[in-house]
PDB file of C-alpha atoms in Angstrom:
ATOM      1  CA  UNK C   1      83.739 -22.714-140.869  1.00 63.00           C
ATOM      2  CA  UNK C   2      81.765 -24.196-143.696  1.00 83.00           C
ATOM      3  CA  UNK C   3      79.530 -21.838-145.584  1.00 94.00           C
ATOM      4  CA  UNK C   4      75.923 -22.363-146.564  1.00 97.00           C
ATOM      5  CA  UNK C   5      75.626 -25.729-148.259  1.00 98.00           C
ATOM      6  CA  UNK C   6      73.030 -26.364-150.926  1.00 98.00           C
ATOM      7  CA  UNK C   7      72.146 -29.484-152.852  1.00 97.00           C
ATOM      8  CA  UNK C   8      71.788 -30.429-155.576  1.00 97.00           C
ATOM      9  CA  UNK C   9      73.939 -27.940-157.481  1.00 97.00           C
ATOM     10  CA  UNK C  10      72.170 -28.786-160.719  1.00 97.00           C
ATOM     11  CA  UNK C  11      68.816 -30.422-161.321  1.00 97.00           C
ATOM     12  CA  UNK C  12      67.205 -31.197-164.639  1.00 98.00           C
ATOM     13  CA  UNK C  13      63.704 -32.587-164.493  1.00 97.00           C
ATOM     14  CA  UNK C  14      60.591 -32.908-166.548  1.00 97.00           C
ATOM     15  CA  UNK C  15      57.458 -30.905-166.120  1.00 97.00           C
ATOM     16  CA  UNK C  16      55.181 -32.383-163.510  1.00 96.00           C
ATOM     17  CA  UNK C  17      57.925 -33.936-161.419  1.00 97.00           C
ATOM     18  CA  UNK C  18      58.577 -33.078-157.802  1.00 97.00           C
ATOM     19  CA  UNK C  19      61.739 -31.162-157.009  1.00 98.00           C
ATOM     20  CA  UNK C  20      63.304 -30.875-153.572  1.00 98.00           C
ATOM     21  CA  UNK C  21      66.131 -28.443-152.882  1.00 98.00           C
ATOM     22  CA  UNK C  22      68.107 -28.660-149.674  1.00 98.00           C
ATOM     23  CA  UNK C  23      70.030 -26.187-147.559  1.00 98.00           C
ATOM     24  CA  UNK C  24      72.278 -26.337-144.526  1.00 98.00           C
ATOM     25  CA  UNK C  25      72.837 -22.868-143.040  1.00 96.00           C
ATOM     26  CA  UNK C  26      75.972 -21.694-141.304  1.00 94.00           C
ATOM     27  CA  UNK C  27      76.129 -22.998-137.754  1.00 93.00           C
ATOM     28  CA  UNK C  28      74.916 -20.381-135.303  1.00 89.00           C
ATOM     29  CA  UNK C  29      72.906 -18.417-137.835  1.00 90.00           C
ATOM     30  CA  UNK C  30      69.277 -18.098-136.833  1.00 88.00           C
ATOM     31  CA  UNK C  31      67.770 -16.742-140.039  1.00 91.00           C
ATOM     32  CA  UNK C  32      67.427 -18.585-143.305  1.00 94.00           C
ATOM     33  CA  UNK C  33      66.263 -17.266-146.644  1.00 95.00           C
ATOM     34  CA  UNK C  34      65.259 -18.814-149.954  1.00 97.00           C
ATOM     35  CA  UNK C  35      65.742 -16.640-153.029  1.00 97.00           C
ATOM     36  CA  UNK C  36      65.129 -17.328-156.695  1.00 97.00           C
ATOM     37  CA  UNK C  37      67.133 -15.634-159.444  1.00 97.00           C
ATOM     38  CA  UNK C  38      66.192 -15.297-163.098  1.00 95.00           C
ATOM     39  CA  UNK C  39      67.323 -12.921-165.807  1.00 90.00           C
ATOM     40  CA  UNK C  40      63.857 -11.428-166.089  1.00 88.00           C
ATOM     41  CA  UNK C  41      63.007 -10.949-162.424  1.00 89.00           C
ATOM     42  CA  UNK C  42      66.375 -10.762-160.718  1.00 91.00           C
ATOM     43  CA  UNK C  43      66.803 -12.008-157.155  1.00 94.00           C
ATOM     44  CA  UNK C  44      63.426 -12.548-155.512  1.00 94.00           C
ATOM     45  CA  UNK C  45      62.828 -13.477-151.889  1.00 94.00           C
ATOM     46  CA  UNK C  46      60.564 -16.505-151.662  1.00 96.00           C
ATOM     47  CA  UNK C  47      60.424 -17.136-147.913  1.00 95.00           C
ATOM     48  CA  UNK C  48      62.464 -16.612-144.790  1.00 91.00           C
ATOM     49  CA  UNK C  49      62.654 -18.222-141.376  1.00 93.00           C
ATOM     50  CA  UNK C  50      63.737 -16.901-138.010  1.00 90.00           C
ATOM     51  CA  UNK C  51      64.606 -19.540-135.418  1.00 91.00           C
ATOM     52  CA  UNK C  52      63.075 -22.213-137.679  1.00 93.00           C
ATOM     53  CA  UNK C  53      59.733 -20.390-137.874  1.00 93.00           C
ATOM     54  CA  UNK C  54      58.483 -19.087-141.236  1.00 93.00           C
ATOM     55  CA  UNK C  55      58.153 -15.322-140.936  1.00 89.00           C
ATOM     56  CA  UNK C  56      57.273 -14.162-144.421  1.00 89.00           C
ATOM     57  CA  UNK C  57      56.240 -16.419-147.293  1.00 92.00           C
ATOM     58  CA  UNK C  58      54.613 -13.690-149.379  1.00 91.00           C
ATOM     59  CA  UNK C  59      57.136 -14.310-152.146  1.00 91.00           C
ATOM     60  CA  UNK C  60      56.206 -17.941-152.643  1.00 94.00           C
ATOM     61  CA  UNK C  61      54.720 -17.978-156.141  1.00 87.00           C
ATOM     62  CA  UNK C  62      51.835 -20.364-155.567  1.00 84.00           C
ATOM     63  CA  UNK C  63      50.730 -23.468-153.770  1.00 90.00           C
ATOM     64  CA  UNK C  64      53.082 -25.609-155.791  1.00 95.00           C
ATOM     65  CA  UNK C  65      55.917 -24.237-153.674  1.00 97.00           C
ATOM     66  CA  UNK C  66      56.468 -25.172-150.062  1.00 97.00           C
ATOM     67  CA  UNK C  67      59.354 -24.750-147.635  1.00 97.00           C
ATOM     68  CA  UNK C  68      60.180 -26.305-144.311  1.00 97.00           C
ATOM     69  CA  UNK C  69      62.804 -25.872-141.648  1.00 97.00           C
ATOM     70  CA  UNK C  70      62.495 -28.805-139.244  1.00 96.00           C
ATOM     71  CA  UNK C  71      65.591 -27.783-137.275  1.00 95.00           C
ATOM     72  CA  UNK C  72      68.261 -25.126-137.114  1.00 93.00           C
ATOM     73  CA  UNK C  73      70.588 -26.926-139.509  1.00 95.00           C
ATOM     74  CA  UNK C  74      68.327 -27.949-142.365  1.00 96.00           C
ATOM     75  CA  UNK C  75      65.729 -26.522-144.710  1.00 98.00           C
ATOM     76  CA  UNK C  76      63.996 -27.726-147.856  1.00 98.00           C
ATOM     77  CA  UNK C  77      62.221 -26.005-150.706  1.00 98.00           C
ATOM     78  CA  UNK C  78      59.837 -28.249-152.599  1.00 98.00           C
ATOM     79  CA  UNK C  79      58.130 -27.684-155.926  1.00 97.00           C
ATOM     80  CA  UNK C  80      55.311 -30.037-156.818  1.00 96.00           C
ATOM     81  CA  UNK C  81      54.435 -30.254-159.649  1.00 96.00           C
ATOM     82  CA  UNK C  82      57.271 -28.433-161.379  1.00 96.00           C
ATOM     83  CA  UNK C  83      56.734 -26.312-164.484  1.00 96.00           C
ATOM     84  CA  UNK C  84      59.157 -24.913-167.092  1.00 97.00           C
ATOM     85  CA  UNK C  85      58.679 -21.399-165.696  1.00 95.00           C
ATOM     86  CA  UNK C  86      60.195 -22.597-162.418  1.00 96.00           C
ATOM     87  CA  UNK C  87      63.579 -22.864-164.145  1.00 97.00           C
ATOM     88  CA  UNK C  88      65.935 -20.600-162.220  1.00 97.00           C
ATOM     89  CA  UNK C  89      68.817 -20.553-159.778  1.00 98.00           C
ATOM     90  CA  UNK C  90      67.584 -21.021-156.237  1.00 98.00           C
ATOM     91  CA  UNK C  91      69.787 -19.573-153.515  1.00 98.00           C
ATOM     92  CA  UNK C  92      69.676 -20.292-149.842  1.00 97.00           C
ATOM     93  CA  UNK C  93      71.216 -17.713-147.510  1.00 95.00           C
ATOM     94  CA  UNK C  94      71.641 -17.447-143.764  1.00 93.00           C
ATOM     95  CA  UNK C  95      72.418 -14.721-141.261  1.00 89.00           C
ATOM     96  CA  UNK C  96      72.401 -13.817-137.600  1.00 83.00           C
ATOM     97  CA  UNK C  97      69.418 -11.619-136.941  1.00 69.00           C
ATOM     98  CA  UNK C  98      70.764  -8.447-135.408  1.00 59.00           C
ATOM     99  CA  UNK C  99      69.520  -4.908-135.512  1.00 47.00           C
ATOM    100  CA  UNK C 100      72.559  -3.355-137.072  1.00 53.00           C
ATOM    101  CA  UNK C 101      73.818  -5.717-139.716  1.00 63.00           C
ATOM    102  CA  UNK C 102      72.101  -7.429-142.568  1.00 68.00           C
ATOM    103  CA  UNK C 103      74.798  -9.484-144.153  1.00 83.00           C
ATOM    104  CA  UNK C 104      73.434 -12.555-145.824  1.00 89.00           C
ATOM    105  CA  UNK C 105      75.781 -15.433-146.578  1.00 92.00           C
ATOM    106  CA  UNK C 106      74.693 -17.191-149.738  1.00 95.00           C
ATOM    107  CA  UNK C 107      75.120 -20.776-150.771  1.00 97.00           C
ATOM    108  CA  UNK C 108      76.382 -21.604-154.243  1.00 97.00           C
ATOM    109  CA  UNK C 109      72.852 -22.057-155.518  1.00 97.00           C
ATOM    110  CA  UNK C 110      70.851 -24.837-157.104  1.00 98.00           C
ATOM    111  CA  UNK C 111      70.318 -24.439-160.825  1.00 98.00           C
ATOM    112  CA  UNK C 112      66.953 -25.935-161.752  1.00 98.00           C
ATOM    113  CA  UNK C 113      65.922 -26.696-165.311  1.00 98.00           C
ATOM    114  CA  UNK C 114      62.403 -27.951-165.918  1.00 97.00           C
ATOM    115  CA  UNK C 115      61.873 -29.348-169.404  1.00 96.00           C
TER     116      UNK C 115
ATOM    117  CA  UNK L   1      57.003   0.504-159.326  1.00 68.00           C
ATOM    118  CA  UNK L   2      59.679  -1.893-158.170  1.00 78.00           C
ATOM    119  CA  UNK L   3      60.825  -1.540-154.584  1.00 89.00           C
ATOM    120  CA  UNK L   4      64.471  -1.264-155.592  1.00 94.00           C
ATOM    121  CA  UNK L   5      65.481  -0.042-159.020  1.00 94.00           C
ATOM    122  CA  UNK L   6      68.834  -0.112-160.751  1.00 93.00           C
ATOM    123  CA  UNK L   7      69.971   0.462-164.308  1.00 84.00           C
ATOM    124  CA  UNK L   8      70.665  -2.973-165.726  1.00 78.00           C
ATOM    125  CA  UNK L   9      73.601  -1.762-167.784  1.00 82.00           C
ATOM    126  CA  UNK L  10      75.933  -2.942-168.960  1.00 91.00           C
ATOM    127  CA  UNK L  11      78.074  -0.125-167.663  1.00 95.00           C
ATOM    128  CA  UNK L  12      81.449  -0.123-169.345  1.00 96.00           C
ATOM    129  CA  UNK L  13      84.410   1.819-167.960  1.00 96.00           C
ATOM    130  CA  UNK L  14      88.126   1.763-168.791  1.00 97.00           C
ATOM    131  CA  UNK L  15      90.592   0.362-166.309  1.00 97.00           C
ATOM    132  CA  UNK L  16      91.598   2.967-163.744  1.00 97.00           C
ATOM    133  CA  UNK L  17      88.417   5.014-164.119  1.00 97.00           C
ATOM    134  CA  UNK L  18      85.688   5.604-161.533  1.00 97.00           C
ATOM    135  CA  UNK L  19      82.604   3.427-161.897  1.00 97.00           C
ATOM    136  CA  UNK L  20      79.383   4.893-160.541  1.00 96.00           C
ATOM    137  CA  UNK L  21      76.463   2.593-159.778  1.00 97.00           C
ATOM    138  CA  UNK L  22      73.080   3.946-158.768  1.00 96.00           C
ATOM    139  CA  UNK L  23      70.024   2.641-156.978  1.00 96.00           C
ATOM    140  CA  UNK L  24      66.678   4.110-155.948  1.00 96.00           C
ATOM    141  CA  UNK L  25      64.149   2.633-153.545  1.00 95.00           C
ATOM    142  CA  UNK L  26      60.472   3.277-152.994  1.00 93.00           C
ATOM    143  CA  UNK L  27      59.929   2.418-149.312  1.00 89.00           C
ATOM    144  CA  UNK L  28      60.683   5.432-147.128  1.00 88.00           C
ATOM    145  CA  UNK L  29      60.761   3.083-144.132  1.00 86.00           C
ATOM    146  CA  UNK L  30      63.949   1.472-145.412  1.00 87.00           C
ATOM    147  CA  UNK L  31      66.733   1.842-142.891  1.00 85.00           C
ATOM    148  CA  UNK L  32      69.667  -0.228-144.109  1.00 89.00           C
ATOM    149  CA  UNK L  33      71.262  -0.382-147.511  1.00 93.00           C
ATOM    150  CA  UNK L  34      73.632  -2.907-148.982  1.00 94.00           C
ATOM    151  CA  UNK L  35      75.757  -3.465-152.048  1.00 96.00           C
ATOM    152  CA  UNK L  36      76.463  -7.026-153.148  1.00 96.00           C
ATOM    153  CA  UNK L  37      78.737  -8.157-155.937  1.00 97.00           C
ATOM    154  CA  UNK L  38      77.923 -11.214-158.020  1.00 97.00           C
ATOM    155  CA  UNK L  39      80.390 -12.715-160.459  1.00 97.00           C
ATOM    156  CA  UNK L  40      78.929 -14.659-163.362  1.00 95.00           C
ATOM    157  CA  UNK L  41      77.812 -18.091-162.213  1.00 94.00           C
ATOM    158  CA  UNK L  42      78.554 -17.334-158.573  1.00 96.00           C
ATOM    159  CA  UNK L  43      76.542 -16.304-155.548  1.00 96.00           C
ATOM    160  CA  UNK L  44      76.223 -12.719-154.270  1.00 96.00           C
ATOM    161  CA  UNK L  45      78.742 -11.494-151.708  1.00 95.00           C
ATOM    162  CA  UNK L  46      78.509  -8.383-149.542  1.00 93.00           C
ATOM    163  CA  UNK L  47      80.741  -5.435-150.419  1.00 94.00           C
ATOM    164  CA  UNK L  48      79.402  -2.664-148.189  1.00 92.00           C
ATOM    165  CA  UNK L  49      76.476  -1.581-146.074  1.00 91.00           C
ATOM    166  CA  UNK L  50      75.404   1.916-145.060  1.00 93.00           C
ATOM    167  CA  UNK L  51      72.790   3.222-142.630  1.00 89.00           C
ATOM    168  CA  UNK L  52      73.384   6.952-142.310  1.00 90.00           C
ATOM    169  CA  UNK L  53      73.109   9.725-144.835  1.00 93.00           C
ATOM    170  CA  UNK L  54      76.399  10.661-146.402  1.00 94.00           C
ATOM    171  CA  UNK L  55      79.411   8.734-147.566  1.00 95.00           C
ATOM    172  CA  UNK L  56      81.063   5.604-146.291  1.00 95.00           C
ATOM    173  CA  UNK L  57      84.446   4.608-147.652  1.00 96.00           C
ATOM    174  CA  UNK L  58      86.144   1.217-147.662  1.00 94.00           C
ATOM    175  CA  UNK L  59      89.267   0.992-149.747  1.00 96.00           C
ATOM    176  CA  UNK L  60      88.416   1.695-153.374  1.00 97.00           C
ATOM    177  CA  UNK L  61      84.697   1.576-152.629  1.00 97.00           C
ATOM    178  CA  UNK L  62      82.483   4.435-151.447  1.00 97.00           C
ATOM    179  CA  UNK L  63      78.806   4.054-150.681  1.00 96.00           C
ATOM    180  CA  UNK L  64      76.629   7.162-150.685  1.00 97.00           C
ATOM    181  CA  UNK L  65      73.176   7.440-149.151  1.00 96.00           C
ATOM    182  CA  UNK L  66      70.575  10.174-149.498  1.00 95.00           C
ATOM    183  CA  UNK L  67      67.411   9.160-147.666  1.00 93.00           C
ATOM    184  CA  UNK L  68      65.525  12.315-148.635  1.00 93.00           C
ATOM    185  CA  UNK L  69      65.990  11.441-152.297  1.00 94.00           C
ATOM    186  CA  UNK L  70      65.717   7.690-151.640  1.00 94.00           C
ATOM    187  CA  UNK L  71      68.960   7.180-153.460  1.00 95.00           C
ATOM    188  CA  UNK L  72      71.983   4.978-152.875  1.00 96.00           C
ATOM    189  CA  UNK L  73      75.124   4.818-154.952  1.00 97.00           C
ATOM    190  CA  UNK L  74      78.377   2.900-155.091  1.00 97.00           C
ATOM    191  CA  UNK L  75      81.569   4.415-156.448  1.00 97.00           C
ATOM    192  CA  UNK L  76      84.473   2.201-157.402  1.00 97.00           C
ATOM    193  CA  UNK L  77      87.732   4.109-157.785  1.00 98.00           C
ATOM    194  CA  UNK L  78      90.646   2.869-159.880  1.00 97.00           C
ATOM    195  CA  UNK L  79      88.418   0.222-161.458  1.00 97.00           C
ATOM    196  CA  UNK L  80      90.102  -3.065-162.270  1.00 97.00           C
ATOM    197  CA  UNK L  81      89.085  -5.796-164.727  1.00 97.00           C
ATOM    198  CA  UNK L  82      88.506  -7.996-161.659  1.00 97.00           C
ATOM    199  CA  UNK L  83      85.697  -5.613-160.660  1.00 97.00           C
ATOM    200  CA  UNK L  84      83.705  -6.767-163.697  1.00 97.00           C
ATOM    201  CA  UNK L  85      80.567  -8.292-162.198  1.00 97.00           C
ATOM    202  CA  UNK L  86      76.928  -7.555-161.489  1.00 96.00           C
ATOM    203  CA  UNK L  87      76.352  -5.235-158.544  1.00 97.00           C
ATOM    204  CA  UNK L  88      73.162  -5.709-156.571  1.00 97.00           C
ATOM    205  CA  UNK L  89      71.616  -3.029-154.385  1.00 96.00           C
ATOM    206  CA  UNK L  90      69.522  -4.280-151.457  1.00 94.00           C
ATOM    207  CA  UNK L  91      67.429  -2.551-148.794  1.00 93.00           C
ATOM    208  CA  UNK L  92      66.053  -3.614-145.429  1.00 89.00           C
ATOM    209  CA  UNK L  93      63.492  -2.345-142.987  1.00 82.00           C
ATOM    210  CA  UNK L  94      65.007  -3.166-139.632  1.00 71.00           C
ATOM    211  CA  UNK L  95      61.643  -4.047-138.181  1.00 60.00           C
ATOM    212  CA  UNK L  96      61.420  -6.862-140.685  1.00 59.00           C
ATOM    213  CA  UNK L  97      64.417  -8.691-139.388  1.00 64.00           C
ATOM    214  CA  UNK L  98      66.921  -9.746-141.972  1.00 70.00           C
ATOM    215  CA  UNK L  99      64.643  -9.529-145.000  1.00 82.00           C
ATOM    216  CA  UNK L 100      66.587  -7.960-147.884  1.00 88.00           C
ATOM    217  CA  UNK L 101      64.911  -6.746-151.044  1.00 91.00           C
ATOM    218  CA  UNK L 102      67.250  -6.721-154.019  1.00 94.00           C
ATOM    219  CA  UNK L 103      67.327  -4.671-157.187  1.00 94.00           C
ATOM    220  CA  UNK L 104      67.825  -6.291-160.570  1.00 93.00           C
ATOM    221  CA  UNK L 105      71.521  -5.498-160.528  1.00 95.00           C
ATOM    222  CA  UNK L 106      73.836  -3.452-162.755  1.00 95.00           C
ATOM    223  CA  UNK L 107      76.361  -5.280-164.893  1.00 95.00           C
ATOM    224  CA  UNK L 108      79.764  -3.590-164.806  1.00 96.00           C
ATOM    225  CA  UNK L 109      82.473  -4.256-167.358  1.00 96.00           C
ATOM    226  CA  UNK L 110      85.951  -2.831-166.794  1.00 97.00           C
ATOM    227  CA  UNK L 111      87.989  -2.842-169.986  1.00 95.00           C
ATOM    228  CA  UNK L 112      91.804  -3.207-169.778  1.00 93.00           C
TER     229      UNK L 112
END
């Protein structure tokens, strides 16, 4: 089975531009997570969905960030307008929501650089 | 106070030694605990999870949990240079579904 697929793998953009990151979770997984990783702050949860419904977006930094999951096989994370402090690696992860396991399967990440 | 705290390291051990990685958490409602390994430039991958107090062994890895002290550890026996990576501790409250809160990670370097 294919793992979590993210695109683009690398994005370099200028401040003020819109950035859209994409994620395809593992087929059959019903939970999807967006994390951001920086040296200073580590791996931070931005938002997660269960069955395509946003459950917790308390980690979304501000209104410039938005995420959608229109169906079970696709999600986007959008930053508009982007700022240099948004530079980070953005990971998408998916899992099956069960009571007794919590394994997240991560994509390879999207490295964003905002100049 | 951060929800999950780890020493950032780097922790350096010689090949063949035991590496001990530690993690504390602040939420007493946490029920599940996980150790992920992340190689440089790669994504995190699960090594072990533990739910009950005590030890859980899997090959060269042993996870230890003490809920009273809010403490989780990972021991790596017979450390190998291929174990050099950042190790991330993560916790979950089961009533919050699959939401995992990660620590900053501890960088481990195993010297040949």
